[in-house]
Amino acid sequence: MTIDIAAQQIAGLVSRIAFTPAPAPLPRRARSLMIQGTASDVGKSMVVAGLCRAFTRRGLVVRPFKAQNMSNNAAVAADSDLPPGPDGAIVFGEIGRAQHLQARACNAAPSIHMNPVLLKPQTDIGSQVVLRGRVLGNCPARIYHRMRHGMMPAILDSLDRLRAEADLVLVEGAGSGAEIYLRASDITNMHLAASADLPVVILSDIDRGGTMAAIVGSHALLDPADRARVVGYIVNKFRGDFSLFEPGVRTITEQTGWPFLGVLRWFPTADRLPAEDSLALERPAELGGRGLAVAVPRLSRIANFDDLDPLAAEPGVALRFVQPGNPIPADTDVIILPGSKATRADLDGLRREGWDIDILAHARRGGRVVGLCAGFQMLGRVVRDPQGIEGPPGETEGLGLLDVETEIGGDKRLVDIDAVDRVSGCRVTGYEMHMGRTSGPGLARPWLRLDDGTGEARPEGAVSADGRVAGAYVHGLFGADGFRSHWLRSVGAQASGLDFAQRTEAAIEALADHCEQNLDLDALLALAR
């Protein structure tokens, strides 16, 4: 059961943050290097992923680590703290999508220890708190700010576990490490660096401007001990002739005393890798090619929107995120309702934008509608939250396009999926990550029948009587090439035969090449300790 953290005493909260420590002190094998940014979205996650693959290709055992992540894009990861279930199944937790990608770059299985604290924003001032893969509850920012130091034992224990199994641990900071007003409660930047004795590299994004002020300003704000932890800086996302910026580099080094460790030029295929958070959706609205017109309402608490990356990669699909203040285009063929961290709040948002009218009119015209996870819940008759898990207790009327209803509650369902869908005959891969339980007559017409080879196929999701509205809880559904091609043909579109996994793998390789070509990896490895 989750708890409302806002209603608890701070001392009681800290005592609730239980975790299973390593059974004995672990030998430290790995060297470590921390990448901190001068701001959010400067490219830390991408650079760490590229370095993970580049050092892995050199024969090192590499692991990623981010103490605290704030993102509604999450993925399942093995929870090695818990024994297998009664059927021998692995128990899963959840981590940020960026660390899941970084694990892939290391050719390693994702683990809850790679991102021990995950904050999933539900309101403007509060988040669901996940510790070592398990939901603790919902927490206003001011309360979490006061309690998070109680998580440091779990964070350091997770880092020690990775250090014991790897040759190199690449640690990612969060936001800016120079937000000194947060230093006393910090668990993911300079306080972590001091506690774990991490050397720090500062990363700045020159494409947004202000690089000199950002790096020199960081130096000015940090106290002497934190400054001494910084072993150098990297300039990211540079375009054009770098010789024009060389005087700036000399000035930065003169002002800070920090060595210049290199410039990472603009990486043009970054959009082929999953974005960490919804800042990416504020960029141009149309993705992919031309052909099937797919519209995705840009929900306020949109989650796991990388579900849509495989469709956006199809040359025969034009995928558009519809921004607030805009109607869903009348020429849309398919509307997809994506995941959300606050289903009822985003249903209210749909209605405020008038998107509910657009969706229902689209369905009446014979258009197709798909719901993924929370989007599936929205397609039903009602969503109830009697315990107030996602917000104030209550219920919200759904769109009524599927004859189902959902109640938010119970333990979060975290399941890795690799099965054959007996409806389409295609392999389906992905995962489930939700707290709602859906019931109703509509489930008698499942969208999928998943056979994992262990017994009878499990029905999943629902389809309307006319077959034009469908929803399911499976994230990553369109990432399975055969299923995606089958679905595209079923809606009258052309499938390209795209190998999406290979496309992603090629992008990771290209990112590693980019790091090799632009940075002195031997020097970076020498700085790790």
Short mmCIF file of C-alpha atoms in Angstrom, two decimals:
data_model
loop_
_atom_site.label_atom_id
_atom_site.label_comp_id
_atom_site.label_asym_id
_atom_site.label_seq_id
_atom_site.Cartn_x
_atom_site.Cartn_y
_atom_site.Cartn_z
CA MET A 1 0.00 0.00 0.00
CA THR A 2 1.20 3.49 -0.72
CA ILE A 3 0.97 6.25 1.84
CA ASP A 4 0.30 9.96 1.62
CA ILE A 5 3.71 11.22 2.63
CA ALA A 6 2.37 14.74 3.21
CA ALA A 7 0.32 13.43 6.15
CA GLN A 8 3.24 11.82 8.01
CA GLN A 9 5.74 13.16 10.49
CA ILE A 10 9.24 13.61 9.09
CA ALA A 11 10.85 11.31 11.66
CA GLY A 12 8.35 8.60 10.90
CA LEU A 13 8.96 9.01 7.19
CA VAL A 14 12.69 8.49 7.45
CA SER A 15 12.14 5.31 9.43
CA ARG A 16 9.79 4.03 6.71
CA ILE A 17 12.46 4.33 4.05
CA ALA A 18 13.54 0.76 4.50
CA PHE A 19 15.89 -0.99 2.16
CA THR A 20 17.88 -4.19 2.12
CA PRO A 21 21.56 -3.32 2.54
CA ALA A 22 24.28 -5.51 1.14
CA PRO A 23 24.77 -8.49 3.49
CA ALA A 24 28.43 -7.61 4.05
CA PRO A 25 30.79 -4.75 3.22
CA LEU A 26 31.52 -4.90 -0.49
CA PRO A 27 35.02 -4.65 -1.94
CA ARG A 28 35.38 -1.56 -4.08
CA ARG A 29 36.55 -2.60 -7.52
CA ALA A 30 35.49 0.22 -9.81
CA ARG A 31 36.85 3.64 -10.47
CA SER A 32 34.15 6.32 -10.69
CA LEU A 33 33.65 9.58 -12.56
CA MET A 34 30.75 11.99 -12.12
CA ILE A 35 29.24 14.16 -14.87
CA GLN A 36 27.50 17.23 -13.47
CA GLY A 37 25.75 19.87 -15.54
CA THR A 38 25.50 23.61 -15.43
CA ALA A 39 21.72 23.24 -15.90
CA SER A 40 19.02 20.73 -16.75
CA ASP A 41 18.87 19.34 -20.29
CA VAL A 42 22.52 20.11 -21.13
CA GLY A 43 23.02 16.54 -22.36
CA LYS A 44 24.28 14.71 -19.25
CA SER A 45 22.21 11.58 -19.87
CA MET A 46 23.25 11.38 -23.51
CA VAL A 47 26.95 11.93 -22.77
CA VAL A 48 26.93 9.29 -20.04
CA ALA A 49 25.24 6.83 -22.43
CA GLY A 50 27.87 7.49 -25.09
CA LEU A 51 30.72 7.08 -22.62
CA CYS A 52 29.13 3.89 -21.27
CA ARG A 53 29.25 2.29 -24.70
CA ALA A 54 32.65 3.73 -25.61
CA PHE A 55 34.33 2.35 -22.47
CA THR A 56 32.41 -0.93 -22.74
CA ARG A 57 33.84 -1.37 -26.25
CA ARG A 58 37.28 -1.08 -24.70
CA GLY A 59 36.60 -4.19 -22.64
CA LEU A 60 35.70 -2.50 -19.35
CA VAL A 61 32.72 -3.55 -17.22
CA VAL A 62 30.83 -0.26 -16.98
CA ARG A 63 27.74 0.67 -14.98
CA PRO A 64 25.65 3.89 -14.95
CA PHE A 65 24.39 5.52 -11.77
CA LYS A 66 22.08 8.43 -11.02
CA ALA A 67 21.16 8.87 -7.38
CA GLN A 68 17.94 10.78 -7.99
CA ASN A 69 16.05 11.23 -11.21
CA MET A 70 12.89 13.25 -11.82
CA SER A 71 11.03 11.88 -14.81
CA ASN A 72 7.73 10.29 -15.78
CA ASN A 73 9.56 8.25 -18.40
CA ALA A 74 10.41 5.08 -16.52
CA ALA A 75 11.19 1.45 -17.29
CA VAL A 76 11.26 -1.82 -15.38
CA ALA A 77 14.48 -3.17 -13.87
CA ALA A 78 15.38 -6.27 -11.92
CA ASP A 79 15.06 -6.01 -8.13
CA SER A 80 17.86 -8.20 -6.81
CA ASP A 81 16.95 -7.35 -3.21
CA LEU A 82 13.86 -9.55 -3.35
CA PRO A 83 13.79 -13.31 -3.95
CA PRO A 84 11.96 -14.63 -7.03
CA GLY A 85 8.20 -15.01 -6.79
CA PRO A 86 6.45 -18.34 -6.11
CA ASP A 87 6.60 -19.19 -9.82
CA GLY A 88 10.30 -18.36 -9.98
CA ALA A 89 9.64 -15.07 -11.76
CA ILE A 90 12.05 -12.18 -11.30
CA VAL A 91 10.71 -9.33 -9.18
CA PHE A 92 10.90 -5.95 -10.91
CA GLY A 93 11.15 -2.37 -9.76
CA GLU A 94 11.35 0.81 -11.81
CA ILE A 95 14.09 3.25 -12.76
CA GLY A 96 14.37 6.30 -14.99
CA ARG A 97 14.29 5.68 -18.74
CA ALA A 98 17.68 7.35 -19.14
CA GLN A 99 19.40 4.84 -16.84
CA HIS A 100 17.65 2.00 -18.67
CA LEU A 101 19.19 3.27 -21.93
CA GLN A 102 22.60 3.69 -20.25
CA ALA A 103 22.43 0.09 -19.02
CA ARG A 104 21.78 -1.00 -22.58
CA ALA A 105 24.80 1.04 -23.66
CA CYS A 106 26.83 -1.00 -21.13
CA ASN A 107 25.41 -4.28 -22.49
CA ALA A 108 24.13 -4.81 -18.93
CA ALA A 109 20.76 -5.77 -17.50
CA PRO A 110 19.05 -2.73 -15.93
CA SER A 111 19.04 -2.76 -12.13
CA ILE A 112 17.18 -0.76 -9.50
CA HIS A 113 20.59 0.18 -8.09
CA MET A 114 21.37 2.28 -11.18
CA ASN A 115 18.73 4.83 -10.12
CA PRO A 116 17.82 4.31 -6.47
CA VAL A 117 15.54 7.37 -6.15
CA LEU A 118 12.99 8.20 -8.84
CA LEU A 119 10.58 11.12 -8.53
CA LYS A 120 7.55 10.98 -10.82
CA PRO A 121 5.81 14.40 -10.91
CA GLN A 122 2.06 14.23 -10.35
CA THR A 123 1.34 17.89 -9.62
CA ASP A 124 3.27 21.15 -9.92
CA ILE A 125 4.40 20.81 -6.30
CA GLY A 126 4.53 17.08 -5.64
CA SER A 127 5.72 13.72 -6.91
CA GLN A 128 5.39 10.01 -6.39
CA VAL A 129 8.55 8.86 -4.64
CA VAL A 130 10.14 5.56 -5.71
CA LEU A 131 13.01 4.18 -3.62
CA ARG A 132 15.03 1.26 -4.98
CA GLY A 133 12.25 0.46 -7.44
CA ARG A 134 9.39 0.52 -4.91
CA VAL A 135 6.73 3.18 -4.48
CA LEU A 136 6.84 4.92 -1.09
CA GLY A 137 3.97 7.32 -1.72
CA ASN A 138 3.16 10.86 -2.82
CA CYS A 139 5.14 13.76 -1.44
CA PRO A 140 4.91 17.56 -1.68
CA ALA A 141 8.24 19.08 -2.71
CA ARG A 142 8.70 20.98 0.56
CA ILE A 143 8.33 17.75 2.58
CA TYR A 144 10.59 15.73 0.29
CA HIS A 145 13.21 18.48 0.50
CA ARG A 146 13.36 17.94 4.28
CA MET A 147 13.33 14.13 4.25
CA ARG A 148 15.56 13.09 1.37
CA HIS A 149 18.76 12.90 3.37
CA GLY A 150 17.21 9.85 5.01
CA MET A 151 17.67 8.12 1.66
CA MET A 152 21.44 8.55 1.57
CA PRO A 153 22.22 5.13 3.13
CA ALA A 154 20.23 3.43 0.36
CA ILE A 155 21.85 5.59 -2.33
CA LEU A 156 25.39 4.93 -1.15
CA ASP A 157 24.67 1.23 -0.72
CA SER A 158 23.40 1.02 -4.32
CA LEU A 159 26.49 2.84 -5.57
CA ASP A 160 28.74 0.49 -3.60
CA ARG A 161 27.01 -2.51 -5.17
CA LEU A 162 27.75 -1.19 -8.64
CA ARG A 163 31.34 -0.36 -7.71
CA ALA A 164 31.81 -3.94 -6.52
CA GLU A 165 30.75 -5.46 -9.85
CA ALA A 166 32.26 -3.01 -12.36
CA ASP A 167 35.56 -1.57 -13.52
CA LEU A 168 34.07 1.89 -14.07
CA VAL A 169 30.93 3.58 -12.74
CA LEU A 170 29.77 6.70 -14.58
CA VAL A 171 27.69 8.83 -12.23
CA GLU A 172 25.22 11.37 -13.58
CA GLY A 173 24.26 14.44 -11.60
CA ALA A 174 20.88 16.17 -11.75
CA GLY A 175 20.19 19.70 -12.93
CA SER A 176 23.01 22.01 -11.85
CA GLY A 177 25.54 21.13 -9.18
CA ALA A 178 25.97 24.81 -8.35
CA GLU A 179 22.51 25.36 -6.83
CA ILE A 180 24.15 26.06 -3.50
CA TYR A 181 20.87 26.83 -1.72
CA LEU A 182 20.14 23.10 -2.11
CA ARG A 183 23.59 21.95 -0.98
CA ALA A 184 22.55 21.09 2.56
CA SER A 185 19.81 18.71 1.38
CA ASP A 186 21.53 17.54 -1.81
CA ILE A 187 21.68 13.81 -2.49
CA THR A 188 22.64 13.78 -6.15
CA ASN A 189 25.33 16.40 -6.90
CA MET A 190 28.13 17.76 -4.72
CA HIS A 191 26.99 16.22 -1.45
CA LEU A 192 26.96 12.81 -3.13
CA ALA A 193 30.35 13.54 -4.71
CA ALA A 194 31.80 14.35 -1.29
CA SER A 195 30.15 11.37 0.43
CA ALA A 196 31.34 8.90 -2.23
CA ASP A 197 34.67 10.62 -3.06
CA LEU A 198 33.78 11.22 -6.71
CA PRO A 199 35.81 13.34 -9.14
CA VAL A 200 33.51 15.67 -11.05
CA VAL A 201 33.44 16.79 -14.69
CA ILE A 202 31.28 19.84 -15.46
CA LEU A 203 29.22 19.69 -18.68
CA SER A 204 27.80 22.83 -20.32
CA ASP A 205 25.49 23.26 -23.32
CA ILE A 206 26.85 25.96 -25.61
CA ASP A 207 23.87 25.68 -27.98
CA ARG A 208 21.63 27.43 -25.45
CA GLY A 209 24.21 30.20 -24.90
CA GLY A 210 25.85 31.47 -21.75
CA THR A 211 28.47 28.74 -21.44
CA MET A 212 31.19 31.02 -20.08
CA ALA A 213 28.89 32.48 -17.43
CA ALA A 214 27.54 29.03 -16.56
CA ILE A 215 30.94 27.45 -15.94
CA VAL A 216 32.65 30.45 -14.35
CA GLY A 217 29.50 31.12 -12.31
CA SER A 218 29.49 27.53 -11.08
CA HIS A 219 33.10 27.95 -9.93
CA ALA A 220 32.24 31.18 -8.14
CA LEU A 221 29.28 29.63 -6.31
CA LEU A 222 30.88 26.38 -5.18
CA ASP A 223 32.74 26.30 -1.89
CA PRO A 224 36.49 25.53 -2.00
CA ALA A 225 36.10 21.83 -1.16
CA ASP A 226 33.54 21.31 -3.93
CA ARG A 227 35.62 23.27 -6.44
CA ALA A 228 38.55 21.00 -5.67
CA ARG A 229 36.47 17.97 -6.69
CA VAL A 230 36.08 19.31 -10.22
CA VAL A 231 38.72 17.79 -12.49
CA GLY A 232 37.70 19.65 -15.64
CA TYR A 233 34.90 20.75 -17.95
CA ILE A 234 33.42 19.76 -21.31
CA VAL A 235 31.56 21.99 -23.75
CA ASN A 236 28.61 20.17 -25.34
CA LYS A 237 26.47 20.69 -28.47
CA PHE A 238 28.90 22.94 -30.34
CA ARG A 239 28.17 23.91 -33.95
CA GLY A 240 30.49 25.65 -36.37
CA ASP A 241 34.16 26.65 -36.16
CA PHE A 242 35.43 25.97 -32.65
CA SER A 243 38.52 28.12 -33.17
CA LEU A 244 36.22 31.11 -32.72
CA PHE A 245 35.46 29.95 -29.18
CA GLU A 246 39.03 29.09 -28.18
CA PRO A 247 39.57 32.50 -26.54
CA GLY A 248 36.48 31.76 -24.45
CA VAL A 249 37.99 28.44 -23.36
CA ARG A 250 41.19 30.18 -22.31
CA THR A 251 39.17 32.69 -20.27
CA ILE A 252 37.15 29.95 -18.56
CA THR A 253 40.30 28.05 -17.62
CA GLU A 254 42.04 31.22 -16.39
CA GLN A 255 39.01 32.16 -14.26
CA THR A 256 38.43 28.70 -12.79
CA GLY A 257 41.72 26.84 -12.94
CA TRP A 258 39.75 23.85 -14.26
CA PRO A 259 41.24 22.00 -17.26
CA PHE A 260 39.37 22.01 -20.56
CA LEU A 261 38.63 18.36 -21.37
CA GLY A 262 37.18 18.79 -24.84
CA VAL A 263 34.23 19.84 -26.94
CA LEU A 264 31.42 17.56 -28.03
CA ARG A 265 30.07 18.78 -31.32
CA TRP A 266 26.39 18.69 -32.16
CA PHE A 267 25.18 15.09 -32.41
CA PRO A 268 22.61 15.09 -35.22
CA THR A 269 21.07 11.68 -34.52
CA ALA A 270 20.26 12.34 -30.85
CA ASP A 271 16.56 12.20 -31.75
CA ARG A 272 16.96 8.47 -32.46
CA LEU A 273 17.41 7.83 -28.75
CA PRO A 274 14.56 8.07 -26.20
CA ALA A 275 14.17 11.45 -24.54
CA GLU A 276 14.37 11.56 -20.74
CA ASP A 277 11.57 14.02 -20.05
CA SER A 278 8.79 16.04 -21.63
CA LEU A 279 11.04 19.03 -22.41
CA ALA A 280 11.67 17.19 -25.68
CA LEU A 281 7.98 17.53 -26.57
CA GLU A 282 8.21 21.30 -26.57
CA ARG A 283 10.19 21.11 -29.81
CA PRO A 284 8.69 20.87 -33.33
CA ALA A 285 5.34 19.06 -33.21
CA GLU A 286 5.56 16.79 -36.26
CA LEU A 287 7.75 13.71 -36.29
CA GLY A 288 8.33 10.87 -38.72
CA GLY A 289 7.43 10.71 -42.37
CA ARG A 290 4.29 11.19 -44.43
CA GLY A 291 1.25 9.01 -44.68
CA LEU A 292 -0.81 7.80 -41.73
CA ALA A 293 -1.64 10.88 -39.65
CA VAL A 294 -1.27 10.09 -35.93
CA ALA A 295 -2.15 12.75 -33.35
CA VAL A 296 -1.07 12.54 -29.70
CA PRO A 297 -2.52 15.05 -27.21
CA ARG A 298 0.33 16.47 -25.18
CA LEU A 299 -1.00 15.70 -21.69
CA SER A 300 0.21 17.74 -18.74
CA ARG A 301 1.56 14.65 -16.91
CA ILE A 302 2.46 12.64 -19.97
CA ALA A 303 4.50 9.54 -19.15
CA ASN A 304 6.46 6.94 -21.11
CA PHE A 305 5.94 8.84 -24.34
CA ASP A 306 8.89 6.92 -25.82
CA ASP A 307 6.20 4.30 -26.54
CA LEU A 308 5.59 6.38 -29.65
CA ASP A 309 9.18 6.57 -30.91
CA PRO A 310 8.86 3.45 -33.12
CA LEU A 311 5.81 4.91 -34.88
CA ALA A 312 7.53 8.27 -35.32
CA ALA A 313 10.45 6.43 -36.96
CA GLU A 314 8.21 4.91 -39.63
CA PRO A 315 8.50 6.73 -42.98
CA GLY A 316 4.81 6.02 -43.65
CA VAL A 317 3.65 7.70 -40.42
CA ALA A 318 3.33 11.41 -39.65
CA LEU A 319 3.14 11.62 -35.86
CA ARG A 320 2.16 14.93 -34.28
CA PHE A 321 2.09 15.93 -30.64
CA VAL A 322 -0.85 18.31 -30.25
CA GLN A 323 0.16 21.11 -27.92
CA PRO A 324 -2.28 22.71 -25.45
CA GLY A 325 -4.29 25.48 -27.05
CA ASN A 326 -4.57 23.63 -30.37
CA PRO A 327 -7.37 21.37 -31.61
CA ILE A 328 -6.70 17.84 -32.76
CA PRO A 329 -6.34 18.20 -36.55
CA ALA A 330 -9.39 17.14 -38.55
CA ASP A 331 -7.24 15.17 -41.01
CA THR A 332 -6.05 12.78 -38.26
CA ASP A 333 -6.33 9.05 -38.99
CA VAL A 334 -5.44 7.75 -35.51
CA ILE A 335 -5.52 9.45 -32.11
CA ILE A 336 -3.27 7.90 -29.48
CA LEU A 337 -3.77 8.69 -25.81
CA PRO A 338 -0.40 8.07 -24.13
CA GLY A 339 0.55 7.22 -20.57
CA SER A 340 0.05 9.70 -17.75
CA LYS A 341 1.18 9.98 -14.13
CA ALA A 342 -2.16 11.55 -13.16
CA THR A 343 -4.98 9.95 -15.15
CA ARG A 344 -7.90 11.87 -13.65
CA ALA A 345 -6.10 15.21 -13.76
CA ASP A 346 -5.21 14.66 -17.41
CA LEU A 347 -8.80 13.66 -18.19
CA ASP A 348 -9.81 17.02 -16.76
CA GLY A 349 -7.10 18.60 -18.90
CA LEU A 350 -8.47 16.89 -22.02
CA ARG A 351 -11.83 18.48 -21.33
CA ARG A 352 -10.38 21.93 -20.63
CA GLU A 353 -8.62 21.82 -24.01
CA GLY A 354 -11.76 20.56 -25.77
CA TRP A 355 -9.84 17.50 -26.90
CA ASP A 356 -12.59 15.23 -25.58
CA ILE A 357 -14.95 16.76 -28.14
CA ASP A 358 -12.36 16.24 -30.89
CA ILE A 359 -11.76 12.63 -29.86
CA LEU A 360 -15.45 11.72 -29.69
CA ALA A 361 -16.14 13.42 -33.02
CA HIS A 362 -13.21 11.58 -34.56
CA ALA A 363 -14.59 8.26 -33.27
CA ARG A 364 -18.08 9.04 -34.60
CA ARG A 365 -16.58 9.67 -38.04
CA GLY A 366 -15.06 6.18 -37.95
CA GLY A 367 -11.59 7.29 -36.93
CA ARG A 368 -9.37 5.07 -34.83
CA VAL A 369 -8.40 5.70 -31.22
CA VAL A 370 -5.71 3.89 -29.20
CA GLY A 371 -5.02 4.18 -25.48
CA LEU A 372 -1.78 3.08 -23.82
CA CYS A 373 -1.78 2.47 -20.05
CA ALA A 374 -3.40 5.61 -18.58
CA GLY A 375 -4.71 6.36 -22.07
CA PHE A 376 -6.46 2.97 -21.94
CA GLN A 377 -8.01 3.96 -18.60
CA MET A 378 -9.25 7.25 -20.08
CA LEU A 379 -11.10 5.41 -22.85
CA GLY A 380 -13.35 3.68 -20.29
CA ARG A 381 -16.50 4.87 -18.56
CA VAL A 382 -14.95 6.07 -15.30
CA VAL A 383 -11.64 6.29 -13.39
CA ARG A 384 -11.93 6.05 -9.61
CA ASP A 385 -9.26 6.92 -7.06
CA PRO A 386 -10.87 6.31 -3.67
CA GLN A 387 -7.58 6.47 -1.75
CA GLY A 388 -6.36 9.67 -3.40
CA ILE A 389 -3.23 8.00 -4.77
CA GLU A 390 -2.88 10.32 -7.78
CA GLY A 391 -4.58 13.37 -6.29
CA PRO A 392 -7.71 14.20 -4.28
CA PRO A 393 -9.94 11.13 -3.74
CA GLY A 394 -12.85 10.86 -6.13
CA GLU A 395 -13.81 9.72 -9.58
CA THR A 396 -13.74 11.20 -13.07
CA GLU A 397 -15.91 10.32 -16.03
CA GLY A 398 -13.95 8.72 -18.86
CA LEU A 399 -14.49 9.11 -22.58
CA GLY A 400 -16.82 6.09 -22.70
CA LEU A 401 -15.34 4.60 -25.87
CA LEU A 402 -14.62 1.25 -24.16
CA ASP A 403 -17.01 -0.58 -21.83
CA VAL A 404 -14.57 -0.76 -18.92
CA GLU A 405 -13.88 1.11 -15.69
CA THR A 406 -10.73 1.57 -13.63
CA GLU A 407 -9.96 1.91 -9.94
CA ILE A 408 -6.57 3.27 -8.91
CA GLY A 409 -5.16 1.35 -5.96
CA GLY A 410 -3.28 -1.69 -4.77
CA ASP A 411 0.35 -2.44 -5.38
CA LYS A 412 1.95 -1.16 -8.54
CA ARG A 413 2.05 -3.83 -11.24
CA LEU A 414 5.57 -4.08 -12.69
CA VAL A 415 5.92 -6.83 -15.28
CA ASP A 416 8.43 -7.43 -18.07
CA ILE A 417 6.72 -8.82 -21.19
CA ASP A 418 8.12 -11.08 -23.87
CA ALA A 419 5.28 -13.11 -25.35
CA VAL A 420 3.47 -14.09 -28.53
CA ASP A 421 0.20 -12.29 -29.16
CA ARG A 422 -2.21 -14.99 -30.30
CA VAL A 423 -4.52 -12.39 -31.87
CA SER A 424 -1.94 -11.02 -34.34
CA GLY A 425 0.44 -13.98 -34.24
CA CYS A 426 3.29 -11.56 -33.52
CA ARG A 427 5.88 -11.39 -30.77
CA VAL A 428 5.21 -8.61 -28.27
CA THR A 429 7.84 -7.13 -25.96
CA GLY A 430 7.52 -4.39 -23.39
CA TYR A 431 6.40 -3.97 -19.82
CA GLU A 432 3.49 -3.03 -17.57
CA MET A 433 3.81 -0.27 -14.97
CA HIS A 434 0.55 0.86 -13.39
CA MET A 435 -1.47 0.96 -10.19
CA GLY A 436 -4.96 0.87 -11.72
CA ARG A 437 -7.08 -2.25 -12.07
CA THR A 438 -9.51 -2.29 -15.00
CA SER A 439 -12.71 -4.34 -15.19
CA GLY A 440 -15.89 -4.51 -17.22
CA PRO A 441 -17.63 -6.25 -20.13
CA GLY A 442 -15.26 -4.68 -22.65
CA LEU A 443 -12.46 -6.96 -21.47
CA ALA A 444 -14.31 -9.87 -23.12
CA ARG A 445 -12.91 -8.47 -26.40
CA PRO A 446 -9.18 -8.22 -25.56
CA TRP A 447 -6.79 -6.40 -27.85
CA LEU A 448 -4.04 -8.95 -27.14
CA ARG A 449 -3.77 -12.53 -25.96
CA LEU A 450 -0.28 -12.90 -24.56
CA ASP A 451 1.30 -16.36 -24.49
CA ASP A 452 4.67 -16.40 -22.72
CA GLY A 453 5.03 -20.14 -23.16
CA THR A 454 4.09 -20.98 -19.57
CA GLY A 455 0.41 -21.81 -20.10
CA GLU A 456 -2.83 -20.36 -21.37
CA ALA A 457 -2.64 -17.04 -23.21
CA ARG A 458 -3.46 -14.07 -20.99
CA PRO A 459 -6.04 -11.58 -22.34
CA GLU A 460 -4.83 -7.98 -22.26
CA GLY A 461 -6.67 -4.75 -22.96
CA ALA A 462 -9.92 -4.24 -24.81
CA VAL A 463 -11.28 -3.44 -28.28
CA SER A 464 -14.60 -1.78 -29.08
CA ALA A 465 -17.35 -3.73 -30.84
CA ASP A 466 -16.56 -2.04 -34.17
CA GLY A 467 -12.82 -2.70 -33.74
CA ARG A 468 -11.85 0.94 -34.15
CA VAL A 469 -11.01 1.76 -30.51
CA ALA A 470 -8.41 -0.25 -28.60
CA GLY A 471 -6.38 0.04 -25.42
CA ALA A 472 -3.94 -1.93 -23.31
CA TYR A 473 -1.53 -1.57 -20.40
CA VAL A 474 1.54 -2.70 -22.36
CA HIS A 475 4.28 -0.10 -22.73
CA GLY A 476 6.69 -0.58 -25.63
CA LEU A 477 4.04 -2.34 -27.69
CA PHE A 478 5.00 -0.64 -30.95
CA GLY A 479 8.67 -1.39 -30.40
CA ALA A 480 8.08 -4.99 -31.55
CA ASP A 481 8.66 -4.80 -35.31
CA GLY A 482 6.28 -7.57 -36.31
CA PHE A 483 3.43 -6.29 -34.17
CA ARG A 484 3.95 -2.70 -35.33
CA SER A 485 3.87 -3.79 -38.98
CA HIS A 486 0.72 -5.85 -38.35
CA TRP A 487 -0.97 -2.90 -36.64
CA LEU A 488 -0.01 -0.47 -39.40
CA ARG A 489 -1.48 -2.76 -42.03
CA SER A 490 -4.64 -3.17 -39.95
CA VAL A 491 -5.23 0.60 -40.01
CA GLY A 492 -4.57 0.85 -43.75
CA ALA A 493 -0.99 2.11 -43.59
CA GLN A 494 2.18 0.82 -45.16
CA ALA A 495 4.79 -0.93 -42.99
CA SER A 496 8.42 -0.23 -43.85
CA GLY A 497 10.06 -3.30 -42.33
CA LEU A 498 12.03 -1.04 -39.97
CA ASP A 499 14.19 -2.87 -37.41
CA PHE A 500 13.66 -0.44 -34.54
CA ALA A 501 15.96 -2.18 -32.06
CA GLN A 502 18.78 -2.13 -34.60
CA ARG A 503 18.07 1.54 -35.32
CA THR A 504 18.46 2.32 -31.62
CA GLU A 505 21.59 0.18 -31.36
CA ALA A 506 23.12 1.99 -34.33
CA ALA A 507 22.38 5.32 -32.66
CA ILE A 508 24.13 4.20 -29.44
CA GLU A 509 27.14 3.07 -31.48
CA ALA A 510 27.19 6.39 -33.34
CA LEU A 511 27.03 8.25 -30.01
CA ALA A 512 29.98 6.23 -28.72
CA ASP A 513 31.90 7.02 -31.93
CA HIS A 514 31.03 10.68 -31.40
CA CYS A 515 32.52 10.58 -27.88
CA GLU A 516 35.63 8.76 -29.14
CA GLN A 517 36.18 11.33 -31.88
CA ASN A 518 35.60 14.42 -29.74
CA LEU A 519 36.98 13.53 -26.31
CA ASP A 520 40.20 12.05 -24.95
CA LEU A 521 38.80 8.91 -23.33
CA ASP A 522 42.19 7.89 -21.95
CA ALA A 523 42.40 11.21 -20.12
CA LEU A 524 38.86 10.85 -18.76
CA LEU A 525 39.59 7.33 -17.54
CA ALA A 526 42.76 8.55 -15.85
CA LEU A 527 40.71 11.15 -13.97
CA ALA A 528 38.34 8.51 -12.59
CA ARG A 529 39.17 7.16 -9.16
#
